[in-house]
CSV table of C-alpha atoms in Angstrom, one decimal:
chain,number,residue,atom,x,y,z
A,622,MET,CA,-4.6,16.6,15.2
A,623,GLN,CA,-0.5,17.2,13.9
A,624,PRO,CA,1.3,14.4,12.2
A,625,PHE,CA,4.6,13.6,14.2
A,626,HIS,CA,6.0,12.1,11.3
A,627,ARG,CA,8.1,13.9,9.6
A,628,PRO,CA,9.5,12.5,6.5
A,629,GLY,CA,12.4,12.3,5.3
A,630,ASP,CA,16.2,10.2,4.4
A,631,THR,CA,18.8,10.9,6.1
A,632,PRO,CA,21.0,9.4,9.1
A,633,VAL,CA,18.4,8.9,11.3
A,634,HIS,CA,15.5,8.1,9.5
A,635,ARG,CA,17.2,5.2,7.8
A,636,LEU,CA,18.5,3.8,10.9
A,637,PRO,CA,16.1,0.5,11.5
A,638,ALA,CA,13.2,0.9,13.8
A,639,GLN,CA,14.2,-1.4,16.7
A,640,VAL,CA,17.4,-0.1,16.8
A,641,LYS,CA,15.9,4.3,17.9
A,642,ILE,CA,13.2,2.0,20.2
A,643,VAL,CA,15.9,0.9,22.2
A,644,THR,CA,18.6,4.1,22.2
A,645,ALA,CA,15.1,6.0,22.7
A,646,LEU,CA,14.2,3.7,26.1
A,647,VAL,CA,17.8,3.4,27.1
A,648,PHE,CA,17.8,7.9,26.9
A,649,VAL,CA,14.9,8.2,28.7
A,650,LEU,CA,16.2,5.5,31.5
A,651,CYS,CA,19.4,7.4,31.8
A,652,VAL,CA,17.6,10.5,32.2
A,653,VAL,CA,15.2,9.0,34.5
A,654,ALA,CA,17.9,7.5,36.7
A,655,THR,CA,20.4,11.3,37.0
A,656,ARG,CA,19.6,12.8,40.4
A,657,ARG,CA,17.7,15.8,40.2
A,658,THR,CA,20.5,18.3,40.9
A,659,GLU,CA,23.2,17.0,38.7
A,660,PHE,CA,21.8,20.0,36.2
A,661,LEU,CA,25.4,20.1,33.9
A,662,ALA,CA,23.4,16.0,32.7
A,663,PHE,CA,20.3,17.8,31.8
A,664,GLY,CA,22.0,20.2,30.1
A,665,LEU,CA,24.5,17.3,28.6
A,666,TYR,CA,21.0,15.3,27.2
A,667,PHE,CA,19.3,18.3,25.8
A,668,ALA,CA,22.9,19.0,23.7
A,669,VAL,CA,23.1,15.2,22.8
A,670,LEU,CA,19.2,15.5,21.4
A,671,ALA,CA,20.3,18.9,19.9
A,672,GLY,CA,22.6,16.4,18.3
A,673,VAL,CA,19.9,14.2,16.8
A,674,TRP,CA,18.3,17.1,15.2
A,675,THR,CA,20.2,18.7,13.1
A,676,VAL,CA,21.0,15.0,11.5
A,677,ALA,CA,17.7,14.1,11.5
A,678,ARG,CA,16.8,17.9,9.9
A,679,ILE,CA,14.0,18.8,12.7
A,680,PRO,CA,13.7,22.3,13.4
A,681,PRO,CA,12.8,23.4,17.5
A,682,VAL,CA,9.8,25.0,16.2
A,683,TRP,CA,8.8,21.9,14.7
A,684,LEU,CA,9.9,20.2,17.8
A,685,ALA,CA,7.8,22.4,20.2
A,686,LYS,CA,4.8,23.0,18.6
A,687,ARG,CA,4.4,18.9,19.4
A,688,ALA,CA,5.6,19.7,22.6
A,689,LEU,CA,2.9,21.6,24.1
A,690,ILE,CA,1.1,18.2,25.0
A,691,GLU,CA,3.2,18.3,28.1
A,692,THR,CA,1.8,22.1,28.8
A,693,PRO,CA,-0.3,20.2,32.3
A,694,PHE,CA,2.6,19.0,33.8
A,695,VAL,CA,5.2,22.5,33.8
A,696,ILE,CA,1.9,23.6,35.1
A,697,LEU,CA,2.1,21.8,37.7
A,698,ALA,CA,6.1,21.9,37.9
A,699,LEU,CA,5.1,25.7,38.6
A,700,ALA,CA,3.3,25.4,41.2
A,701,LEU,CA,5.1,23.1,43.0
A,702,PRO,CA,7.2,25.7,44.9
A,703,PHE,CA,4.3,27.6,45.5
A,704,VAL,CA,2.6,25.4,46.8
A,705,ALA,CA,5.0,22.6,49.0
A,706,GLY,CA,6.1,22.7,52.1
A,707,GLY,CA,9.4,22.6,53.7
A,708,PRO,CA,11.8,24.8,54.6
A,709,THR,CA,11.9,28.2,52.1
A,710,VAL,CA,14.0,31.0,50.2
A,711,ASP,CA,13.6,34.2,48.7
A,712,VAL,CA,13.8,34.8,45.2
A,713,LEU,CA,13.2,37.8,44.4
A,714,GLY,CA,11.1,38.9,47.7
A,715,VAL,CA,9.3,36.0,47.3
A,716,ALA,CA,9.7,33.1,49.5
A,717,VAL,CA,9.6,29.8,47.6
A,718,SER,CA,9.9,26.0,49.2
A,719,GLU,CA,13.2,24.5,48.5
A,720,GLN,CA,11.8,20.9,47.9
A,721,GLY,CA,9.3,22.0,45.9
A,722,THR,CA,11.4,23.9,43.2
A,723,LEU,CA,13.4,21.4,43.1
A,724,ALA,CA,10.3,19.1,42.6
A,725,GLY,CA,8.9,21.2,39.8
A,726,TRP,CA,12.5,21.0,38.3
A,727,ASN,CA,12.9,17.6,38.3
A,728,ILE,CA,9.5,16.9,36.5
A,729,LEU,CA,10.1,20.0,33.7
A,730,ALA,CA,13.5,18.4,33.6
A,731,LYS,CA,12.6,14.6,32.8
A,732,GLY,CA,9.8,15.0,31.5
A,733,THR,CA,10.5,17.5,28.9
A,734,LEU,CA,13.7,14.9,28.0
A,735,GLY,CA,11.3,12.4,28.0
A,736,VAL,CA,8.7,14.3,25.8
A,737,LEU,CA,11.4,15.9,23.3
A,738,VAL,CA,13.2,11.8,23.0
A,739,SER,CA,9.7,10.4,22.5
A,740,LEU,CA,8.7,13.5,19.6
A,741,THR,CA,12.2,12.3,17.9
A,742,LEU,CA,11.4,8.5,17.5
A,743,ALA,CA,7.9,9.7,16.0
A,744,ALA,CA,9.1,12.5,13.7
A,745,THR,CA,11.9,9.7,12.0
A,746,THR,CA,10.0,6.8,12.3
A,747,SER,CA,6.9,6.0,10.1
A,748,PRO,CA,3.8,4.5,12.7
A,749,ARG,CA,4.1,1.2,10.3
A,750,ASP,CA,7.8,1.1,11.5
A,751,LEU,CA,8.0,1.8,14.7
A,752,ILE,CA,5.0,-1.6,15.4
A,753,VAL,CA,7.5,-3.4,12.6
A,754,GLY,CA,10.9,-2.4,14.8
A,755,LEU,CA,8.3,-3.7,18.0
A,756,GLN,CA,7.6,-7.0,16.6
A,757,ARG,CA,11.6,-7.1,15.9
A,758,LEU,CA,11.9,-6.6,19.5
A,759,ARG,CA,9.9,-10.2,20.2
A,760,VAL,CA,7.2,-8.0,22.1
A,761,PRO,CA,3.9,-9.7,22.4
A,762,ALA,CA,1.7,-11.0,19.6
A,763,MET,CA,-1.2,-9.2,21.2
A,764,VAL,CA,0.4,-6.2,22.3
A,765,ILE,CA,1.3,-5.9,18.5
A,766,THR,CA,-2.1,-6.1,17.7
A,767,ILE,CA,-3.3,-4.0,20.2
A,768,ALA,CA,-0.7,-0.8,19.0
A,769,THR,CA,-1.9,-1.6,15.6
A,770,LEU,CA,-5.5,-1.5,15.1
A,771,MET,CA,-5.2,1.5,17.5
A,772,LEU,CA,-3.3,3.0,15.2
A,773,ARG,CA,-5.6,2.3,12.5
A,774,TYR,CA,-8.7,3.3,14.4
A,775,LEU,CA,-7.8,6.6,15.9
A,776,GLU,CA,-7.7,7.8,12.4
A,777,VAL,CA,-10.8,6.4,11.7
A,778,ILE,CA,-12.5,7.9,15.3
A,779,ALA,CA,-11.0,11.5,14.1
A,780,ALA,CA,-12.9,11.2,11.1
A,781,GLU,CA,-15.9,10.2,11.9
A,782,ALA,CA,-16.2,12.6,14.8
A,783,ARG,CA,-15.0,15.3,11.8
A,784,ARG,CA,-18.0,14.4,9.8
A,785,MET,CA,-20.6,13.8,12.6
A,786,ARG,CA,-19.1,17.3,13.8
A,787,THR,CA,-19.6,19.2,9.8
A,788,ALA,CA,-23.1,16.9,9.6
A,789,ARG,CA,-23.9,19.7,13.9
A,790,ILE,CA,-22.8,22.5,12.6
A,791,CYS,CA,-24.5,23.0,9.3
A,792,ARG,CA,-27.2,22.5,11.3
A,793,GLY,CA,-26.9,25.5,13.3
A,794,HIS,CA,-25.4,24.0,15.8
A,795,ASP,CA,-22.2,26.3,17.0
A,796,PRO,CA,-20.1,24.3,19.2
A,797,ARG,CA,-18.5,27.4,20.6
A,798,PHE,CA,-21.2,28.4,23.0
A,799,LEU,CA,-21.3,26.6,26.6
A,800,TRP,CA,-24.9,25.8,26.3
A,801,GLN,CA,-24.8,24.2,23.6
A,802,VAL,CA,-22.3,21.7,24.5
A,803,GLY,CA,-24.8,18.9,25.4
A,804,ALA,CA,-24.4,18.0,21.7
A,805,THR,CA,-21.5,17.1,21.8
A,806,ALA,CA,-21.8,14.7,24.8
A,807,ARG,CA,-25.0,13.5,23.6
A,808,GLY,CA,-22.8,12.2,20.1
A,809,ILE,CA,-20.6,11.0,21.0
A,810,GLY,CA,-22.6,7.5,22.4
A,811,THR,CA,-23.1,7.8,18.8
A,812,LEU,CA,-19.6,7.9,17.8
A,813,PHE,CA,-18.6,5.2,19.7
A,814,VAL,CA,-21.2,2.8,17.6
A,815,ARG,CA,-20.2,4.4,14.7
A,816,SER,CA,-16.6,4.0,15.2
A,817,TYR,CA,-17.4,0.5,17.0
A,818,GLU,CA,-19.0,-0.2,13.6
A,819,ARG,CA,-16.3,0.9,10.8
A,820,GLY,CA,-13.9,-0.9,12.8
A,821,GLU,CA,-15.6,-3.9,12.5
A,822,ARG,CA,-15.0,-3.5,9.1
A,823,VAL,CA,-12.4,-2.0,9.0
A,824,HIS,CA,-10.9,-5.5,11.0
A,825,LEU,CA,-12.9,-7.4,8.3
A,826,ALA,CA,-11.2,-5.8,5.4
A,827,MET,CA,-7.8,-6.6,7.0
A,828,VAL,CA,-8.5,-9.7,7.4
A,829,SER,CA,-9.8,-10.7,4.1
A,830,ARG,CA,-6.8,-9.8,3.0
A,831,GLY,CA,-4.7,-12.6,5.4
A,832,TRP,CA,-3.8,-10.2,8.4
A,833,ALA,CA,-3.7,-12.5,11.0
A,834,GLY,CA,-2.3,-10.1,13.2
A,835,ALA,CA,1.4,-8.7,12.7
A,836,MET,CA,2.1,-7.0,10.2
A,837,PRO,CA,3.9,-8.0,6.7
A,838,ASP,CA,7.9,-7.4,7.7
A,839,ASP,CA,11.1,-8.0,4.9
A,840,PRO,CA,12.9,-9.3,8.2
A,841,ARG,CA,16.6,-8.0,6.7
A,842,PRO,CA,20.2,-8.0,9.1
A,843,VAL,CA,20.5,-5.4,11.0
A,844,GLY,CA,24.2,-4.5,10.1
A,845,ARG,CA,26.2,-4.2,13.6
A,846,SER,CA,27.1,-0.8,12.2
A,847,ALA,CA,24.0,-0.4,12.2
A,848,TRP,CA,23.8,-0.8,15.2
A,849,LEU,CA,26.8,1.2,16.6
A,850,LEU,CA,25.9,3.9,14.9
A,851,GLY,CA,22.1,4.3,16.3
A,852,LEU,CA,23.4,4.0,19.8
A,853,VAL,CA,25.2,6.7,19.8
A,854,PRO,CA,23.2,8.9,21.4
A,855,ALA,CA,22.1,6.4,24.3
A,856,ALA,CA,26.4,5.6,24.9
A,857,VAL,CA,26.6,9.0,25.5
A,858,ALA,CA,23.6,9.9,28.3
A,859,ALA,CA,24.9,5.9,29.9
A,860,ALA,CA,29.3,7.9,30.1
A,861,VAL,CA,27.1,11.0,31.3
A,862,LEU,CA,24.7,9.1,34.2
A,863,VAL,CA,28.2,7.1,35.0
A,864,GLY,CA,30.6,10.7,35.1
A,865,VAL,CA,27.4,12.4,37.8
A,866,SER,CA,26.5,9.7,40.0
A,867,LEU,CA,30.4,8.8,41.1
B,183,MET,CA,-13.8,-25.6,-14.4
B,184,THR,CA,-15.4,-24.8,-11.2
B,185,ALA,CA,-14.4,-21.2,-9.3
B,186,LEU,CA,-16.9,-21.4,-6.8
B,187,LEU,CA,-19.4,-23.3,-5.7
B,188,VAL,CA,-22.1,-22.8,-3.2
B,189,ASP,CA,-24.9,-25.2,-2.0
B,190,GLY,CA,-27.2,-25.0,0.2
B,191,LEU,CA,-26.3,-22.4,2.2
B,192,ALA,CA,-28.6,-21.4,5.1
B,193,TYR,CA,-27.3,-19.0,8.4
B,194,ALA,CA,-28.4,-17.1,11.1
B,195,TYR,CA,-27.4,-14.2,12.4
B,196,PRO,CA,-26.6,-14.9,16.2
B,197,ASP,CA,-29.4,-12.3,18.2
B,198,GLY,CA,-31.5,-15.4,16.0
B,199,HIS,CA,-32.1,-13.2,12.7
B,200,GLN,CA,-32.0,-15.3,9.3
B,201,ALA,CA,-30.6,-13.8,6.9
B,202,LEU,CA,-29.7,-17.2,4.3
B,203,PHE,CA,-32.4,-19.8,3.9
B,204,GLY,CA,-30.8,-22.3,1.2
B,205,VAL,CA,-28.4,-20.6,-1.9
B,206,ASP,CA,-27.2,-22.8,-4.6
B,207,LEU,CA,-24.4,-21.1,-6.7
B,208,ARG,CA,-22.3,-22.5,-9.4
B,209,VAL,CA,-19.7,-20.5,-10.8
B,210,GLU,CA,-17.0,-20.9,-13.9
B,211,GLU,CA,-13.9,-20.1,-14.2
B,212,GLY,CA,-13.9,-16.6,-16.1
B,213,GLU,CA,-17.4,-15.6,-15.7
B,214,ARG,CA,-18.6,-12.5,-14.8
B,215,VAL,CA,-21.4,-12.9,-12.5
B,216,ALA,CA,-23.3,-10.1,-11.1
B,217,VAL,CA,-25.7,-10.8,-7.3
B,218,LEU,CA,-28.6,-8.0,-7.1
B,219,GLY,CA,-31.0,-8.1,-5.0
B,220,PRO,CA,-32.6,-5.3,-2.5
B,221,ASN,CA,-31.3,-4.2,0.7
B,222,GLY,CA,-31.4,-7.0,3.6
B,223,ALA,CA,-31.5,-9.5,1.1
B,224,GLY,CA,-28.5,-11.1,2.4
B,225,LYS,CA,-26.5,-10.1,-0.3
B,226,THR,CA,-22.8,-9.1,2.3
B,227,THR,CA,-23.9,-11.9,4.5
B,228,LEU,CA,-23.5,-14.4,0.9
B,229,VAL,CA,-20.0,-12.6,0.3
B,230,LEU,CA,-18.8,-12.2,4.0
B,231,HIS,CA,-18.6,-17.1,3.8
B,232,LEU,CA,-17.1,-17.3,0.7
B,233,ASN,CA,-13.7,-16.1,2.1
B,234,GLY,CA,-14.8,-17.7,5.6
B,235,VAL,CA,-15.8,-14.5,7.9
B,236,LEU,CA,-19.2,-16.2,8.9
B,237,THR,CA,-19.4,-19.6,8.8
B,238,ALA,CA,-21.8,-21.0,7.6
B,239,GLY,CA,-24.8,-22.7,9.4
B,240,ALA,CA,-25.2,-25.0,6.9
B,241,GLY,CA,-24.7,-26.0,3.3
B,242,ARG,CA,-21.2,-26.3,1.5
B,243,ILE,CA,-18.8,-23.6,0.3
B,244,GLU,CA,-16.1,-24.6,-2.6
B,245,VAL,CA,-13.4,-22.3,-4.2
B,246,ALA,CA,-11.9,-23.8,-7.5
B,247,GLY,CA,-12.5,-27.3,-5.4
B,248,LEU,CA,-11.1,-25.8,-2.2
B,249,PRO,CA,-13.6,-26.7,0.7
B,250,VAL,CA,-14.2,-23.5,2.9
B,251,ALA,CA,-12.8,-24.5,6.3
B,252,LYS,CA,-10.7,-23.7,9.3
B,253,ALA,CA,-8.4,-25.3,8.2
B,254,ASN,CA,-7.7,-23.3,4.8
B,255,LEU,CA,-8.2,-20.1,5.7
B,256,LYS,CA,-5.7,-19.1,4.5
B,257,GLU,CA,-5.6,-20.1,1.1
B,258,ILE,CA,-9.0,-19.1,1.2
B,259,ARG,CA,-8.7,-15.4,1.6
B,260,ARG,CA,-6.3,-15.8,-1.0
B,261,ARG,CA,-8.8,-17.3,-3.4
B,262,VAL,CA,-10.9,-15.2,-3.1
B,263,GLY,CA,-10.4,-11.5,-3.0
B,264,VAL,CA,-13.4,-8.9,-2.0
B,265,VAL,CA,-13.3,-5.6,-2.3
B,266,PHE,CA,-15.4,-3.8,0.7
B,267,GLN,CA,-18.5,-0.9,-0.3
B,268,ASP,CA,-16.2,1.8,1.1
B,269,PRO,CA,-12.3,2.2,0.0
B,270,ASP,CA,-11.6,3.7,2.9
B,271,ASP,CA,-12.6,0.8,4.9
B,272,GLN,CA,-10.1,0.0,3.0
B,273,LEU,CA,-6.7,1.1,2.8
B,274,PHE,CA,-4.8,2.5,6.0
B,275,MET,CA,-1.7,2.3,4.6
B,276,PRO,CA,0.8,5.8,4.4
B,277,THR,CA,1.3,4.6,1.2
B,278,VAL,CA,-0.9,3.0,-1.6
B,279,ARG,CA,2.2,1.1,-2.4
B,280,ASP,CA,2.5,0.0,1.3
B,281,ASP,CA,-1.5,-1.0,1.1
B,282,VAL,CA,-1.0,-2.8,-2.1
B,283,ALA,CA,2.4,-4.9,-0.8
B,284,PHE,CA,0.1,-5.3,2.1
B,285,GLY,CA,-2.4,-8.1,1.1
B,286,PRO,CA,0.5,-10.8,-0.7
B,287,ALA,CA,2.9,-10.0,1.8
B,288,ASN,CA,0.3,-12.0,4.5
B,289,PHE,CA,0.5,-14.5,2.4
B,290,GLY,CA,4.2,-14.8,2.7
B,291,LEU,CA,5.6,-12.5,-0.8
B,292,ARG,CA,9.1,-10.6,-0.4
B,293,GLY,CA,11.9,-8.6,-1.5
B,294,ALA,CA,12.0,-8.4,-5.9
B,295,ASP,CA,8.0,-10.8,-5.9
B,296,LEU,CA,6.6,-8.3,-4.0
B,297,ASP,CA,7.9,-5.3,-5.8
B,298,ALA,CA,6.8,-7.0,-9.1
B,299,ARG,CA,3.4,-7.9,-7.7
B,300,VAL,CA,2.3,-4.2,-6.3
B,301,LYS,CA,3.4,-2.8,-9.9
B,302,GLN,CA,1.5,-5.6,-12.5
B,303,ALA,CA,-2.2,-4.7,-9.9
B,304,LEU,CA,-1.2,-1.6,-9.8
B,305,ASP,CA,-0.6,-1.3,-13.6
B,306,ALA,CA,-3.2,-3.0,-13.6
B,307,VAL,CA,-5.7,-0.2,-13.1
B,308,GLY,CA,-4.0,2.3,-13.9
B,309,MET,CA,-2.5,3.8,-10.9
B,310,ALA,CA,1.3,2.8,-11.1
B,311,ASP,CA,1.7,6.6,-11.1
B,312,HIS,CA,0.2,7.4,-7.8
B,313,ALA,CA,2.2,4.9,-6.2
B,314,ASP,CA,4.4,7.0,-3.4
B,315,ARG,CA,1.4,8.8,-2.8
B,316,SER,CA,-0.8,8.9,0.6
B,317,PRO,CA,-4.9,6.7,-0.2
B,318,MET,CA,-5.7,10.1,2.0
B,319,HIS,CA,-5.3,12.0,-1.0
B,320,LEU,CA,-6.9,10.3,-3.9
B,321,SER,CA,-10.3,11.2,-5.9
B,322,GLY,CA,-13.4,9.2,-4.6
B,323,GLY,CA,-12.7,6.6,-8.1
B,324,GLN,CA,-8.9,7.0,-7.7
B,325,ARG,CA,-9.1,5.2,-4.3
B,326,ARG,CA,-11.9,2.4,-5.8
B,327,ARG,CA,-8.9,2.0,-7.9
B,328,VAL,CA,-6.3,1.1,-5.5
B,329,ALA,CA,-8.6,-0.6,-3.3
B,330,LEU,CA,-9.3,-2.9,-6.4
B,331,ALA,CA,-5.6,-3.2,-6.1
B,332,THR,CA,-4.5,-4.6,-3.0
B,333,VAL,CA,-7.3,-7.0,-3.8
B,334,LEU,CA,-5.8,-7.7,-7.1
B,335,ALA,CA,-1.9,-7.7,-6.0
B,336,CYS,CA,-3.2,-11.4,-3.8
B,337,ASP,CA,-3.9,-13.2,-7.3
B,338,PRO,CA,-7.1,-14.3,-6.1
B,339,GLU,CA,-9.6,-17.1,-8.3
B,340,ILE,CA,-11.6,-15.2,-7.2
B,341,LEU,CA,-12.5,-10.9,-7.3
B,342,VAL,CA,-16.0,-10.2,-5.0
B,343,LEU,CA,-16.9,-6.6,-5.2
B,344,ASP,CA,-19.2,-4.7,-2.7
B,345,GLU,CA,-21.1,-2.0,-4.5
B,346,PRO,CA,-18.2,-1.7,-6.9
B,347,SER,CA,-20.2,1.8,-8.4
B,348,ALA,CA,-21.3,3.1,-5.4
B,349,ASN,CA,-20.3,6.6,-4.5
B,350,LEU,CA,-18.4,7.6,-8.2
B,351,GLU,CA,-19.4,10.1,-10.4
B,352,PRO,CA,-20.4,8.9,-14.3
B,353,VAL,CA,-16.3,9.4,-15.2
B,354,ALA,CA,-14.6,7.3,-12.3
B,355,ARG,CA,-18.3,4.9,-12.4
B,356,ARG,CA,-17.6,4.5,-16.4
B,357,GLU,CA,-13.6,4.3,-16.0
B,358,LEU,CA,-13.1,0.7,-13.0
B,359,ALA,CA,-16.2,-0.4,-15.6
B,360,GLU,CA,-13.2,-0.7,-18.5
B,361,VAL,CA,-11.0,-1.9,-15.9
B,362,LEU,CA,-12.8,-4.6,-14.6
B,363,LEU,CA,-13.8,-5.3,-18.1
B,364,ASP,CA,-9.9,-6.1,-19.5
B,365,LEU,CA,-9.0,-7.6,-15.6
B,366,ASP,CA,-10.2,-11.1,-17.7
B,367,ARG,CA,-10.9,-13.1,-14.2
B,368,THR,CA,-13.1,-14.6,-12.4
B,369,MET,CA,-15.8,-12.0,-11.1
B,370,LEU,CA,-19.1,-12.1,-9.0
B,371,MET,CA,-20.7,-8.1,-8.6
B,372,VAL,CA,-23.0,-7.7,-5.4
B,373,THR,CA,-25.0,-4.6,-6.5
B,374,HIS,CA,-27.8,-3.2,-7.0
B,375,ASP,CA,-26.9,-0.5,-9.4
B,376,LEU,CA,-29.0,-2.4,-12.5
B,377,PRO,CA,-27.5,-1.1,-15.7
B,378,TYR,CA,-23.4,-1.1,-14.0
B,379,ALA,CA,-24.5,-5.2,-13.4
B,380,LEU,CA,-25.3,-5.3,-17.5
B,381,GLN,CA,-22.4,-3.3,-17.8
B,382,VAL,CA,-20.2,-5.7,-16.6
B,383,CYS,CA,-21.5,-9.1,-16.2
B,384,PRO,CA,-23.7,-11.4,-19.3
B,385,ARG,CA,-25.7,-13.1,-15.6
B,386,SER,CA,-26.5,-12.3,-13.0
B,387,VAL,CA,-28.2,-14.1,-10.7
B,388,LEU,CA,-31.6,-12.3,-8.0
B,389,ILE,CA,-31.6,-12.7,-4.2
B,390,ASP,CA,-33.9,-12.2,-2.1
B,391,GLY,CA,-35.0,-13.4,1.2
B,392,GLY,CA,-32.1,-15.1,1.7
B,393,VAL,CA,-32.4,-18.0,-1.3
B,394,ILE,CA,-31.6,-17.4,-5.0
B,395,VAL,CA,-34.9,-16.3,-6.5
B,396,ALA,CA,-33.0,-15.7,-10.6
B,397,ASP,CA,-30.4,-16.6,-12.2
B,398,GLY,CA,-30.0,-16.5,-16.0
B,399,PRO,CA,-28.6,-13.9,-18.5
B,400,THR,CA,-28.3,-10.1,-17.2
B,401,ARG,CA,-30.7,-9.2,-20.3
B,402,ASP,CA,-33.3,-11.7,-20.0
B,403,LEU,CA,-33.5,-10.4,-16.3
B,404,LEU,CA,-33.8,-7.2,-16.4
B,405,ALA,CA,-35.7,-6.9,-18.6
B,406,ASP,CA,-38.4,-9.2,-16.6
B,407,THR,CA,-40.2,-6.0,-15.3
B,408,ALA,CA,-42.6,-8.1,-13.2
B,409,LEU,CA,-39.7,-10.2,-11.5
B,410,LEU,CA,-38.0,-6.5,-10.8
B,411,ALA,CA,-40.7,-5.2,-8.8
B,412,ALA,CA,-42.0,-8.3,-6.8
B,413,HIS,CA,-38.5,-8.0,-5.6
B,414,ARG,CA,-38.2,-4.3,-4.5
B,415,LEU,CA,-35.9,-3.2,-7.8
B,416,GLU,CA,-36.0,-1.1,-10.6
B,417,LEU,CA,-34.4,0.5,-13.2
B,418,PRO,CA,-33.0,4.0,-12.7
B,419,PHE,CA,-35.8,6.5,-14.9
B,420,GLY,CA,-35.2,6.4,-18.5
B,421,PHE,CA,-33.9,3.1,-19.0
B,422,ARG,CA,-35.4,0.4,-21.2
B,423,LEU,CA,-34.5,-3.2,-22.1
B,424,ASP,CA,-36.8,-4.0,-24.8
């Protein structure tokens, strides 16, 4: 798995996590609320994001590689013009559904912008800061606990799976062959038990160091300027939304 | 002063398996005691009682005078620092510094005090130069020392180490022993690495079948071949103590 966090020391990186979380949320809400036919608005949203990337020094290629997570939705969006019903229009001699094309565009534009916003947030905020940011936004403690443990255990499970795979390969297993997929499938049960046990040990180690459900936080008051600066992308998006809706 | 008092401690796991049958142990301040015993003797179960992760079925435990009870759990966990066997279970923050700060921050330290405590702990284990690296990128011996620092940073009254020498190369093993000997803290070291126990701990207790079967100077215990053999322990090939 490629790391989603890209450590750096830019104004975007330095913003408090809670400011970035709120900005990302507002931005995505604006994108979702925009009518699908407002093509210019989507262009403007993208431009705002590109501006943030410039300030945060995130190369577009770096983002593009991680945006591949969206591929299944892109395939769906590309299929819609051909499978949806309703009146059709001819594009280069091929009849495509008008509603289907718009629906596909809707998924593609909003989905891509949503993924890019999440990637930008993840790239400029370390996982730990994200948790602390949610904590400062008074997200319920149970949600925080689940997020913390998930973050911790994802790595644990991935490492466990890697070790088991190595051990299988060393005994002549070749998971590239389809008929050997059975061993991988059976391994998943073992993986669950091993991860569960390791998870228990990790939990014990955290509890032994006084962990009681919340990440330790140093609540420094966030100045108004940080909020003003951080909310600029959200404010632009809101202005665009209001502009095209009037 | 008594750093640790265990009196008549008994415990059965929820599945009915009885692991401890009445353990009595007294450790004075500044003592370094090795807890020896074969696999399944109840060593780790004992450790998990010391900081209240497991709750005793019978008996009592006091850490520097404070009984291990639900109301005192937070202070007990500060007083008893447990270093687990696998550093990968313990280290999880993006940098060494964050990981060492995790414990003391949970116990309420903030700002300059926290920074000073982190530096002190990292200096004690000789890892101050690696504060900004990811624990995942360190060698096994370095990870073990960072795991020790994460617990030292909580300034515990008693340090409990579970198999500290496991999976270490000889040099890393010696370096860790040197760090431990320099710490000057009350220490309980669970191990079946007998030469290591001899090197670090002047006193040893031998646990088997959920009770303490021997308690005395480490050298005397390890020289008693018959006692060791009766409890599935033996010195490694080539070692003699007579």
